[in-house]
Amino acid sequence: MDQSNQGKIAAYGPLFIRIGLAAVFLVHGGAKFMNMENITMFFTKAGIPLPGITSWLVAIFEFGGGLLVLLGVFTNIGAAMISVVMVGAMIYVKFSQGFMGGWEFDLVLLLMAVSLFFTGSGRYGVEDLQQTRASV
């Protein structure tokens, strides 16, 4: 494959990361909103600071970050929101469980978010559509 085609195809990579990451965080963030009392109790038992506030922030960061990433608008902000949640989850909940069956999936989600933070939305995001219109 020549270089010009390689670059065009590579621009689609972030799209698939966005879809997968957004699916996970929209579902988990939405579920937290629906079950906030239990989430706050879990955060309390896990020793997470200010569980009444943190539970709401995590739900907002998960759902809001997932939505931004899915739409490809302010992708770096949405990815940063997701990254903060994943670092917190790994530190406060998952590290004590070890890598396998503990923080391995969280690490993958974190790295996906960090990747989007650096690459942006890729193709078919609001950011891409704005750039396409500006160049026409």
mmCIF file of C-alpha atoms in Angstrom:
data_model
loop_
_atom_site.group_PDB
_atom_site.id
_atom_site.type_symbol
_atom_site.label_atom_id
_atom_site.label_comp_id
_atom_site.label_asym_id
_atom_site.label_seq_id
_atom_site.Cartn_x
_atom_site.Cartn_y
_atom_site.Cartn_z
ATOM 1 C CA MET A 1 0.000 0.000 0.000
ATOM 2 C CA ASP A 2 1.425 3.403 -0.919
ATOM 3 C CA GLN A 3 1.927 6.209 1.618
ATOM 4 C CA SER A 4 -1.014 8.348 0.444
ATOM 5 C CA ASN A 5 -3.501 5.516 0.927
ATOM 6 C CA GLN A 6 -1.910 4.522 4.254
ATOM 7 C CA GLY A 7 -2.529 8.021 5.652
ATOM 8 C CA LYS A 8 -6.129 8.062 4.467
ATOM 9 C CA ILE A 9 -6.859 4.669 6.029
ATOM 10 C CA ALA A 10 -5.046 5.509 9.281
ATOM 11 C CA ALA A 11 -7.417 8.443 9.823
ATOM 12 C CA TYR A 12 -10.206 5.905 10.456
ATOM 13 C CA GLY A 13 -8.376 4.257 13.401
ATOM 14 C CA PRO A 14 -9.610 6.693 16.052
ATOM 15 C CA LEU A 15 -13.205 6.216 14.864
ATOM 16 C CA PHE A 16 -13.240 2.604 16.008
ATOM 17 C CA ILE A 17 -11.576 3.470 19.303
ATOM 18 C CA ARG A 18 -14.177 6.216 19.819
ATOM 19 C CA ILE A 19 -17.087 3.841 19.206
ATOM 20 C CA GLY A 20 -15.778 1.148 21.563
ATOM 21 C CA LEU A 21 -14.762 3.533 24.330
ATOM 22 C CA ALA A 22 -17.988 5.519 24.118
ATOM 23 C CA ALA A 23 -20.127 2.378 24.281
ATOM 24 C CA VAL A 24 -18.482 1.321 27.543
ATOM 25 C CA PHE A 25 -18.625 4.721 29.216
ATOM 26 C CA LEU A 26 -22.107 5.760 28.092
ATOM 27 C CA VAL A 27 -23.511 2.506 29.488
ATOM 28 C CA HIS A 28 -21.527 2.606 32.746
ATOM 29 C CA GLY A 29 -22.071 6.323 33.314
ATOM 30 C CA GLY A 30 -25.786 6.007 32.603
ATOM 31 C CA ALA A 31 -26.056 3.070 34.993
ATOM 32 C CA LYS A 32 -24.396 5.120 37.738
ATOM 33 C CA PHE A 33 -26.982 7.893 37.323
ATOM 34 C CA MET A 34 -29.761 5.315 37.674
ATOM 35 C CA ASN A 35 -28.262 3.779 40.822
ATOM 36 C CA MET A 36 -26.494 6.660 42.563
ATOM 37 C CA GLU A 37 -27.320 5.558 46.131
ATOM 38 C CA ASN A 38 -25.602 2.184 45.665
ATOM 39 C CA ILE A 39 -22.676 3.774 43.829
ATOM 40 C CA THR A 40 -22.139 6.190 46.718
ATOM 41 C CA MET A 41 -22.247 3.304 49.211
ATOM 42 C CA PHE A 42 -19.701 1.374 47.127
ATOM 43 C CA PHE A 43 -17.420 4.409 46.943
ATOM 44 C CA THR A 44 -17.697 4.788 50.725
ATOM 45 C CA LYS A 45 -16.728 1.143 51.323
ATOM 46 C CA ALA A 46 -13.850 1.431 48.813
ATOM 47 C CA GLY A 47 -12.422 4.388 50.724
ATOM 48 C CA ILE A 48 -12.847 6.834 47.863
ATOM 49 C CA PRO A 49 -12.658 10.416 49.193
ATOM 50 C CA LEU A 50 -15.897 12.441 49.371
ATOM 51 C CA PRO A 51 -18.028 9.574 48.035
ATOM 52 C CA GLY A 52 -21.225 11.650 47.799
ATOM 53 C CA ILE A 53 -19.541 14.121 45.460
ATOM 54 C CA THR A 54 -17.138 11.737 43.753
ATOM 55 C CA SER A 55 -19.914 9.344 42.715
ATOM 56 C CA TRP A 56 -21.668 12.172 40.858
ATOM 57 C CA LEU A 57 -18.423 13.384 39.290
ATOM 58 C CA VAL A 58 -17.551 9.884 38.098
ATOM 59 C CA ALA A 59 -21.007 9.445 36.545
ATOM 60 C CA ILE A 60 -20.733 12.837 34.825
ATOM 61 C CA PHE A 61 -17.175 12.137 33.628
ATOM 62 C CA GLU A 62 -18.110 8.672 32.332
ATOM 63 C CA PHE A 63 -21.318 9.638 30.565
ATOM 64 C CA GLY A 64 -20.176 13.095 29.465
ATOM 65 C CA GLY A 65 -16.746 11.880 28.396
ATOM 66 C CA GLY A 66 -18.336 8.996 26.506
ATOM 67 C CA LEU A 67 -20.706 11.350 24.706
ATOM 68 C CA LEU A 68 -17.937 13.781 23.718
ATOM 69 C CA VAL A 69 -15.782 10.908 22.462
ATOM 70 C CA LEU A 70 -18.649 9.331 20.518
ATOM 71 C CA LEU A 71 -19.538 12.600 18.795
ATOM 72 C CA GLY A 72 -15.899 13.453 18.173
ATOM 73 C CA VAL A 73 -16.294 16.924 19.666
ATOM 74 C CA PHE A 74 -13.796 18.164 22.254
ATOM 75 C CA THR A 75 -12.408 14.649 21.986
ATOM 76 C CA ASN A 76 -9.307 15.473 24.017
ATOM 77 C CA ILE A 77 -11.456 16.777 26.893
ATOM 78 C CA GLY A 78 -13.730 13.713 26.815
ATOM 79 C CA ALA A 79 -10.691 11.435 26.691
ATOM 80 C CA ALA A 80 -9.128 13.274 29.634
ATOM 81 C CA MET A 81 -12.352 12.862 31.639
ATOM 82 C CA ILE A 82 -12.329 9.127 30.964
ATOM 83 C CA SER A 83 -8.616 8.905 31.798
ATOM 84 C CA VAL A 84 -9.140 10.527 35.197
ATOM 85 C CA VAL A 85 -11.880 8.013 36.019
ATOM 86 C CA MET A 86 -9.721 5.068 34.952
ATOM 87 C CA VAL A 87 -6.720 6.191 36.991
ATOM 88 C CA GLY A 88 -8.986 6.603 40.027
ATOM 89 C CA ALA A 89 -10.589 3.195 39.506
ATOM 90 C CA MET A 90 -7.228 1.520 39.181
ATOM 91 C CA ILE A 91 -5.784 3.197 42.295
ATOM 92 C CA TYR A 92 -8.773 2.934 44.620
ATOM 93 C CA VAL A 93 -10.382 -0.334 43.521
ATOM 94 C CA LYS A 94 -8.457 -2.460 41.042
ATOM 95 C CA PHE A 95 -4.731 -2.506 41.980
ATOM 96 C CA SER A 96 -5.403 -4.626 45.067
ATOM 97 C CA GLN A 97 -6.992 -7.270 42.801
ATOM 98 C CA GLY A 98 -3.840 -7.724 40.713
ATOM 99 C CA PHE A 99 -3.395 -7.407 36.961
ATOM 100 C CA MET A 100 -5.435 -10.363 35.649
ATOM 101 C CA GLY A 101 -9.035 -9.976 36.697
ATOM 102 C CA GLY A 102 -8.163 -6.653 38.323
ATOM 103 C CA TRP A 103 -6.851 -3.658 36.467
ATOM 104 C CA GLU A 104 -6.034 -5.167 33.051
ATOM 105 C CA PHE A 105 -9.267 -3.994 31.356
ATOM 106 C CA ASP A 106 -9.043 -0.613 33.065
ATOM 107 C CA LEU A 107 -5.541 -0.211 31.640
ATOM 108 C CA VAL A 108 -6.818 -0.944 28.127
ATOM 109 C CA LEU A 109 -9.592 1.634 28.518
ATOM 110 C CA LEU A 110 -7.099 4.162 29.890
ATOM 111 C CA LEU A 111 -4.725 3.623 26.971
ATOM 112 C CA MET A 112 -7.572 3.947 24.471
ATOM 113 C CA ALA A 113 -8.542 7.274 26.059
ATOM 114 C CA VAL A 114 -4.943 8.500 26.103
ATOM 115 C CA SER A 115 -4.621 7.542 22.445
ATOM 116 C CA LEU A 116 -7.670 9.664 21.570
ATOM 117 C CA PHE A 117 -6.334 12.512 23.687
ATOM 118 C CA PHE A 118 -3.305 12.664 21.384
ATOM 119 C CA THR A 119 -4.876 11.762 18.015
ATOM 120 C CA GLY A 120 -8.188 13.587 18.236
ATOM 121 C CA SER A 121 -11.426 12.311 16.777
ATOM 122 C CA GLY A 122 -10.183 10.987 13.458
ATOM 123 C CA ARG A 123 -12.773 10.586 10.693
ATOM 124 C CA TYR A 124 -16.500 11.179 11.085
ATOM 125 C CA GLY A 125 -16.377 13.242 14.239
ATOM 126 C CA VAL A 126 -17.643 16.794 14.627
ATOM 127 C CA GLU A 127 -14.019 17.973 14.737
ATOM 128 C CA ASP A 128 -13.305 16.227 11.421
ATOM 129 C CA LEU A 129 -16.406 17.696 9.789
ATOM 130 C CA GLN A 130 -15.428 21.192 10.922
ATOM 131 C CA GLN A 131 -11.928 20.768 9.495
ATOM 132 C CA THR A 132 -13.343 19.430 6.216
ATOM 133 C CA ARG A 133 -15.658 22.449 5.852
ATOM 134 C CA ALA A 134 -12.875 24.886 6.712
ATOM 135 C CA SER A 135 -10.626 23.433 4.010
ATOM 136 C CA VAL A 136 -13.282 23.663 1.280
#
